[in-house]
C-alpha positions as CSV (number, residue, x, y, z in Angstrom):
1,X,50.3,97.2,13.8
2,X,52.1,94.7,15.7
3,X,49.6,91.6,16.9
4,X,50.8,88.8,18.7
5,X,48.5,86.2,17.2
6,X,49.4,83.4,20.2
7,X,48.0,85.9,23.2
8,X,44.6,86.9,21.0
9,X,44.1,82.7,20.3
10,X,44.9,82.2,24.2
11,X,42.5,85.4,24.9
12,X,39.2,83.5,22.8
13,X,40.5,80.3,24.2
14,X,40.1,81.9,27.7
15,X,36.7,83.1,26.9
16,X,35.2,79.8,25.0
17,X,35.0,81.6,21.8
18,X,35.4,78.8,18.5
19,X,34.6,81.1,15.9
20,X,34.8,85.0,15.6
21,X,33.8,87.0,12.4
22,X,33.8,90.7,11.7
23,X,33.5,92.8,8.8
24,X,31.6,93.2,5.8
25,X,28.8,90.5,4.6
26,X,26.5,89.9,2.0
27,X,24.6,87.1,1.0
28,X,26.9,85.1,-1.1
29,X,29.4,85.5,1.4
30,X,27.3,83.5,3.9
31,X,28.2,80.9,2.2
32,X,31.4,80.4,2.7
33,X,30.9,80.9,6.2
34,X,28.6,78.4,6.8
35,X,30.4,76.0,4.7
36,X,33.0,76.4,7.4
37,X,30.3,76.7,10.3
38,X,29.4,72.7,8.6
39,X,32.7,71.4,8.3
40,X,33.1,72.8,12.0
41,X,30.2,71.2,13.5
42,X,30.8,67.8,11.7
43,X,34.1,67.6,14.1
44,X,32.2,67.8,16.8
45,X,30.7,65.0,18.8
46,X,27.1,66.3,19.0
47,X,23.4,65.5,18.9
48,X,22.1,66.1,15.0
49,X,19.5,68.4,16.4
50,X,21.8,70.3,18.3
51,X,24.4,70.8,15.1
52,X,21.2,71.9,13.2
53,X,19.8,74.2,15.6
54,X,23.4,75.8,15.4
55,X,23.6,75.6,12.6
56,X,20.2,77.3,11.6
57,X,20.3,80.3,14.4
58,X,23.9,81.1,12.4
59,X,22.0,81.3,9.0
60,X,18.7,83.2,10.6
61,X,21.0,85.7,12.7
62,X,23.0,86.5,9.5
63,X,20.4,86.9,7.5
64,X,19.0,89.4,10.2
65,X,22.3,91.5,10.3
66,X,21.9,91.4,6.6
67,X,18.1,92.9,6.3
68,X,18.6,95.5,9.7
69,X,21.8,96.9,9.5
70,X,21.9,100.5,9.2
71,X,25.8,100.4,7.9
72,X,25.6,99.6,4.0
73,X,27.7,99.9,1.9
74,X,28.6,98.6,-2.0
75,X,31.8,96.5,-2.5
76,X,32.6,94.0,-5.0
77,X,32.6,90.5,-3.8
78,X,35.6,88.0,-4.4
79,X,34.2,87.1,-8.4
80,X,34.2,91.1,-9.2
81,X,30.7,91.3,-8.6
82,X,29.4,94.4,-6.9
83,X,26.8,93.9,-3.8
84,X,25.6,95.1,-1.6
85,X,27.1,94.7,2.2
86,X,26.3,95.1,5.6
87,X,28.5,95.1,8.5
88,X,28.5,92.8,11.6
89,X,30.1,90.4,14.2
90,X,29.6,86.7,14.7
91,X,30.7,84.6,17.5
92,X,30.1,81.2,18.4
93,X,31.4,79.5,21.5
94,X,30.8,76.7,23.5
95,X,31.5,76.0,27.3
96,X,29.8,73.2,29.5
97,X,27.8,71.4,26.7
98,X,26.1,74.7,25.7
99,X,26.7,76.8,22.4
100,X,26.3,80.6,22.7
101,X,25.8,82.3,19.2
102,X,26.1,85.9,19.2
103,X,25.9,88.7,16.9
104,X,25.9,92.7,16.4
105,X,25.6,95.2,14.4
106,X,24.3,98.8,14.3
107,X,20.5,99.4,13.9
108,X,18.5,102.5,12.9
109,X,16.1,102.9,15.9
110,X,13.2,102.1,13.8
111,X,14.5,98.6,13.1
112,X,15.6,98.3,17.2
113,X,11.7,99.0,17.6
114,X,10.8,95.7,15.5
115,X,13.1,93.9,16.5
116,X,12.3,94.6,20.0
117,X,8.8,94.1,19.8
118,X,9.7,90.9,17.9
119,X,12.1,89.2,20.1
120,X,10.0,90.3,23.5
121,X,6.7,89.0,21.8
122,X,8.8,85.4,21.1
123,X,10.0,84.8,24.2
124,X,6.3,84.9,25.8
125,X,5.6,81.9,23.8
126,X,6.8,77.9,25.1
127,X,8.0,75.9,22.4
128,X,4.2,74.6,21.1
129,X,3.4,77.9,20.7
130,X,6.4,78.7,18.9
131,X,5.8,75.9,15.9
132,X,2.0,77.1,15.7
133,X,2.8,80.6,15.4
134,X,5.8,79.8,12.7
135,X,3.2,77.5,11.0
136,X,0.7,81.1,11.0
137,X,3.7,83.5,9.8
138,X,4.8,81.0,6.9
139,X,1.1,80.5,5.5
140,X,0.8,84.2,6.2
141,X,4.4,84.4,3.9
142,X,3.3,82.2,1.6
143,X,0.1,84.2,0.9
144,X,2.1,87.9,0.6
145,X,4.4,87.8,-2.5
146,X,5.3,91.2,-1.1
147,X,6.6,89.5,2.4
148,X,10.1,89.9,3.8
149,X,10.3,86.8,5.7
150,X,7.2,88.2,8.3
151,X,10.0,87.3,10.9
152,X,10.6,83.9,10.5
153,X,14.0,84.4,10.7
154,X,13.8,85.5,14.5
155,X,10.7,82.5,15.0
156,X,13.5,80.0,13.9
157,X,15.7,81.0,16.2
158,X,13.6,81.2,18.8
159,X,12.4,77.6,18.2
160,X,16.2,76.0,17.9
161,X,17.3,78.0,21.0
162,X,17.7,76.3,24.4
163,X,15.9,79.7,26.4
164,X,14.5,82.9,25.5
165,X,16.1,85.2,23.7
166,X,18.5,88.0,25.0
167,X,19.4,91.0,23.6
168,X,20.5,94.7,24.0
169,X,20.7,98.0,22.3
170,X,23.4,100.7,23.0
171,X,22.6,103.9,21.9
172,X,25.6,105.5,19.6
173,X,26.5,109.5,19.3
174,X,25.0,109.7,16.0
175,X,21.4,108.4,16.5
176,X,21.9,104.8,15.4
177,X,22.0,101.6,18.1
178,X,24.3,99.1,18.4
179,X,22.0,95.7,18.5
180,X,23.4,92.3,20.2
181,X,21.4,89.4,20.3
182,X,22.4,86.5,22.0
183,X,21.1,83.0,22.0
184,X,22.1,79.6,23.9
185,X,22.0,75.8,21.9
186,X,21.9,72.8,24.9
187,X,23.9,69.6,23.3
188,X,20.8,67.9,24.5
189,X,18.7,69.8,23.4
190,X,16.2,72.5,24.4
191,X,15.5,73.2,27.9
């Protein structure tokens, strides 16, 4: 393969894109990332709130490719240690004082209906009713052992993003879905 690295930087460039991931992830390897994500956003001349909210929607959305993606796989990570992996794609860009986070990954159609139902249910819900219904799901967490986050993964991103929500599944030949969800930061904050 010949790639000539200066016309893909120029292309991302072109389309406000900062920082572009794809492949294999697991939990450990989140890490790293946002280590990098942090050292990122320290260079930049933002509000705190803003950086956070960034920086949180990055952790929430990986950690949502992590639980519903339907490609899995075993692979050893960089200390020899076998894990599991799901596969995905992070981007974050910024253009006129707004971040754009956005992420996909391949869903089973079960986990497109949750997620669905989910993200659609959030975005009824102004910002007061987002804290008391994230205040609900974590006592509701905190009293299930069993629980898998009850969604407060996609509650904290609704809360740190600047408007609803947007997302869209693409059906795929074999059954699966191909899931995007896109959310918006304000450098001043939320709308």
């Amino acid at each position: 393969m010949n790639f000539n690295i200066r016309q893909y930087s120029q292309m991302l460039a072109d389309h406000n894109i900062e920082v572009i991931y794809s492949g294999p992830i697991w939990a450990g390897g989140i890490d790293g990332m946002a280590e990098m994500l942090q050292k990122r956003l320290e260079y930049e001349d933002l509000p705190f709130s803003a950086s956070q909210s960034v920086f949180s929607v990055f952790v929430e959305q990986m950690n949502n490719m992590l639980m519903y993606s339907a490609e899995k796989d075993r692979q050893k990570d960089p200390d020899g240690k076998e894990v599991e992996t799901s596969k995905g794609i992070y981007i974050l860009g910024i253009k006129d004082a707004t971040y754009f986070v956005q992420t996909g990954n391949v869903v089973t159609p079960n986990s497109a209906n949750i997620l669905k139902t989910r993200i659609d249910h959030l975005n009824t819900l102004d910002k007061k009713a987002l804290r008391q219904f994230y205040k609900q799901q974590m006592m509701a967490e905190n009293d299930n052992p069993e629980s898998k986050g009850a969604g407060i993964g996609l509650i904290e991103i609704a809360r740190r993003s600047s408007t609803p929500i947007k997302y869209q599944f693409e059906d795929l030949d074999n059954g699966l879905l191909y899931f995007t969800m896109y959310v918006t930061i304000k450098q001043g904050g939320k709308e």
